[in-house]
Short mmCIF file of C-alpha atoms in Angstrom, two decimals:
data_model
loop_
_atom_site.label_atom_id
_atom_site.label_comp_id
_atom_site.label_asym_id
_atom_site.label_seq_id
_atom_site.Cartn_x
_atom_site.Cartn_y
_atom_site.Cartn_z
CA UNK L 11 20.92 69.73 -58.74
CA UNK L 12 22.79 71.39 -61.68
CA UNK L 13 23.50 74.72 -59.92
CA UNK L 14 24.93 72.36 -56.88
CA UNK L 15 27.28 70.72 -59.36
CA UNK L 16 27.83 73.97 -61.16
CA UNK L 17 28.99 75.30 -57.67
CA UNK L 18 31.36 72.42 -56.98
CA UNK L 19 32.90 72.29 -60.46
CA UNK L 20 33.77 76.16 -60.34
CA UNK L 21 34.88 76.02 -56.65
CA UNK L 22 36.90 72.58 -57.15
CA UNK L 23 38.50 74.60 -60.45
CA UNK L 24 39.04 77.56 -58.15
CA UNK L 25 41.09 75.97 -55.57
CA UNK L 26 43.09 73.89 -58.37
CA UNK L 27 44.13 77.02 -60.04
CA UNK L 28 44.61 78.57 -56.62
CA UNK L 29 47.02 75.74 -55.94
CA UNK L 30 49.57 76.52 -58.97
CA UNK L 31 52.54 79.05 -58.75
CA UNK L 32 51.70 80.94 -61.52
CA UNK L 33 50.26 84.29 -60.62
CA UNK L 34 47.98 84.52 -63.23
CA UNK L 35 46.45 80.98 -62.71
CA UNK L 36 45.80 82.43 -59.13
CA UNK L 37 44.35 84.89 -60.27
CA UNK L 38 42.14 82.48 -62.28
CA UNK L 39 41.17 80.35 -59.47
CA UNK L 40 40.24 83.56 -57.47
CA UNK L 41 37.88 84.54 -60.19
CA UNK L 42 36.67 81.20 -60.13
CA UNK L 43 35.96 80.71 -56.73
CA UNK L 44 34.15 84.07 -56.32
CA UNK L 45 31.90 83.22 -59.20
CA UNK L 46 31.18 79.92 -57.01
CA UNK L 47 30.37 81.78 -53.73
CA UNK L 48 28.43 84.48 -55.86
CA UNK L 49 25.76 81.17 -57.23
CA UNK L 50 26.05 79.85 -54.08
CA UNK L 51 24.69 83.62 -52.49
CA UNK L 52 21.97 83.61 -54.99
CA UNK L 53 20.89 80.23 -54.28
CA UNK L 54 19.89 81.23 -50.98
CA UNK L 55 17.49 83.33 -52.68
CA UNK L 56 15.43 81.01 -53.61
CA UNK L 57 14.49 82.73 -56.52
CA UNK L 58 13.01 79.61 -58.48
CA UNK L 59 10.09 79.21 -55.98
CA UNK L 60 9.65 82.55 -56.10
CA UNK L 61 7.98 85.44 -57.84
CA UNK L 62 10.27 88.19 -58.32
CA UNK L 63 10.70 90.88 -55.71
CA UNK L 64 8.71 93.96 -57.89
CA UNK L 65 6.20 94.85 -54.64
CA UNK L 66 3.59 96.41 -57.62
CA UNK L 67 3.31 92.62 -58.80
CA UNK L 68 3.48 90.33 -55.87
CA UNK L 69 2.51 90.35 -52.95
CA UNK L 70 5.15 90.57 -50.14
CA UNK L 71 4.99 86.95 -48.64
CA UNK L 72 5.42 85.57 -52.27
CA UNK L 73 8.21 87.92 -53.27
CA UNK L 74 11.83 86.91 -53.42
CA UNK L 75 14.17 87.57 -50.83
CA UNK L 76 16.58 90.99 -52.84
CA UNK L 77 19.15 91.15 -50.39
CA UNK L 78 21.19 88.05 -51.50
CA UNK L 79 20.86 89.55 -54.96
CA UNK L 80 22.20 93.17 -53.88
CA UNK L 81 24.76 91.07 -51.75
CA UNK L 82 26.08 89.56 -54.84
CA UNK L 83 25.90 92.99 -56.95
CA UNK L 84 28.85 94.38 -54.26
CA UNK L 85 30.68 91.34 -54.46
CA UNK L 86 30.71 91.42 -58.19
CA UNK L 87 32.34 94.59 -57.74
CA UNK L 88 34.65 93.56 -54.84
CA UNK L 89 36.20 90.69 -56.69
CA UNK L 90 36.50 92.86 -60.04
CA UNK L 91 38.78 95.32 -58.18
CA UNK L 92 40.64 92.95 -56.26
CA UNK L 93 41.03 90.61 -59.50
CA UNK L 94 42.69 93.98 -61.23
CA UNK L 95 44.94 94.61 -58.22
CA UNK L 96 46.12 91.17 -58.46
CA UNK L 97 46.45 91.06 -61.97
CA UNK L 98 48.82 94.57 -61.87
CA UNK L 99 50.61 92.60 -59.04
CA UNK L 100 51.07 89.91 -61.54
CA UNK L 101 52.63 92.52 -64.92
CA UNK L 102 54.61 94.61 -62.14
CA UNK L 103 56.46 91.76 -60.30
CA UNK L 104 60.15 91.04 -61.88
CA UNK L 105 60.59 87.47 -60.61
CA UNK L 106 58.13 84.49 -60.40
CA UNK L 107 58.06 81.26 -58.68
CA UNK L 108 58.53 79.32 -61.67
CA UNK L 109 61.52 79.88 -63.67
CA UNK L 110 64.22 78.31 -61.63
CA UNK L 111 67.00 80.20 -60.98
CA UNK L 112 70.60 78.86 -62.90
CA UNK L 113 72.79 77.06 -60.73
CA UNK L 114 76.65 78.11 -60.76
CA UNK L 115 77.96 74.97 -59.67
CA UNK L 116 80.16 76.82 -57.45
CA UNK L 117 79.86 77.61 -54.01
CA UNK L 118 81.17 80.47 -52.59
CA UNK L 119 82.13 80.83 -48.90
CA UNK L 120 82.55 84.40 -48.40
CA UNK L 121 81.82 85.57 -45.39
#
């Protein structure tokens, strides 16, 4: 039941952050998210019921499934790289969605 609401809490933060116009809040809520979907990868390992997947120590009907745990390795890895792409994206870009820009009062009609 906790690592249900843990999963809801981080995705629900996620998709707030995700939300925002700041980049770096995005870039937040991405993290976020993926660390949701990585919990939620490893739950369906049902590694709590169990033993773990060493074939010198358990048997093989008894062992945990280690696919959703090498599944979550890569996207640990994924979502580091893409969270330091964004995060150049983020220092490199000159303008941002929220400063607003001054207003001239003027309009000019040149066409």
């Amino acid at each position: 039941m906790i690592l249900a609401l843990t999963i809801g809490v981080l995705i629900a933060a996620g998709v707030y952050l995700i939300l925002q116009r700041d980049m770096m809040r995005i870039v937040l809520g991405f993290g976020l998210i993926s660390h949701g979907i990585n919990l939620t990868v490893l739950a369906s390992g049902v590694l709590d019921r169990r033993d773990v997947p060493l074939l010198q120590e358990t048997s093989v009907a008894a062992a945990a499934d280690p696919l959703p745990q090498a599944f979550v390795l890569t996207a640990i890895v994924i979502s580091m790289a893409v969270t330091v792409f964004m995060l150049v994206l983020a220092v490199i870009g000159t303008t941002d969605d929220v400063k607003a820009t001054p207003d001239s009062g003027t309009e000019s009609d040149e066409v």
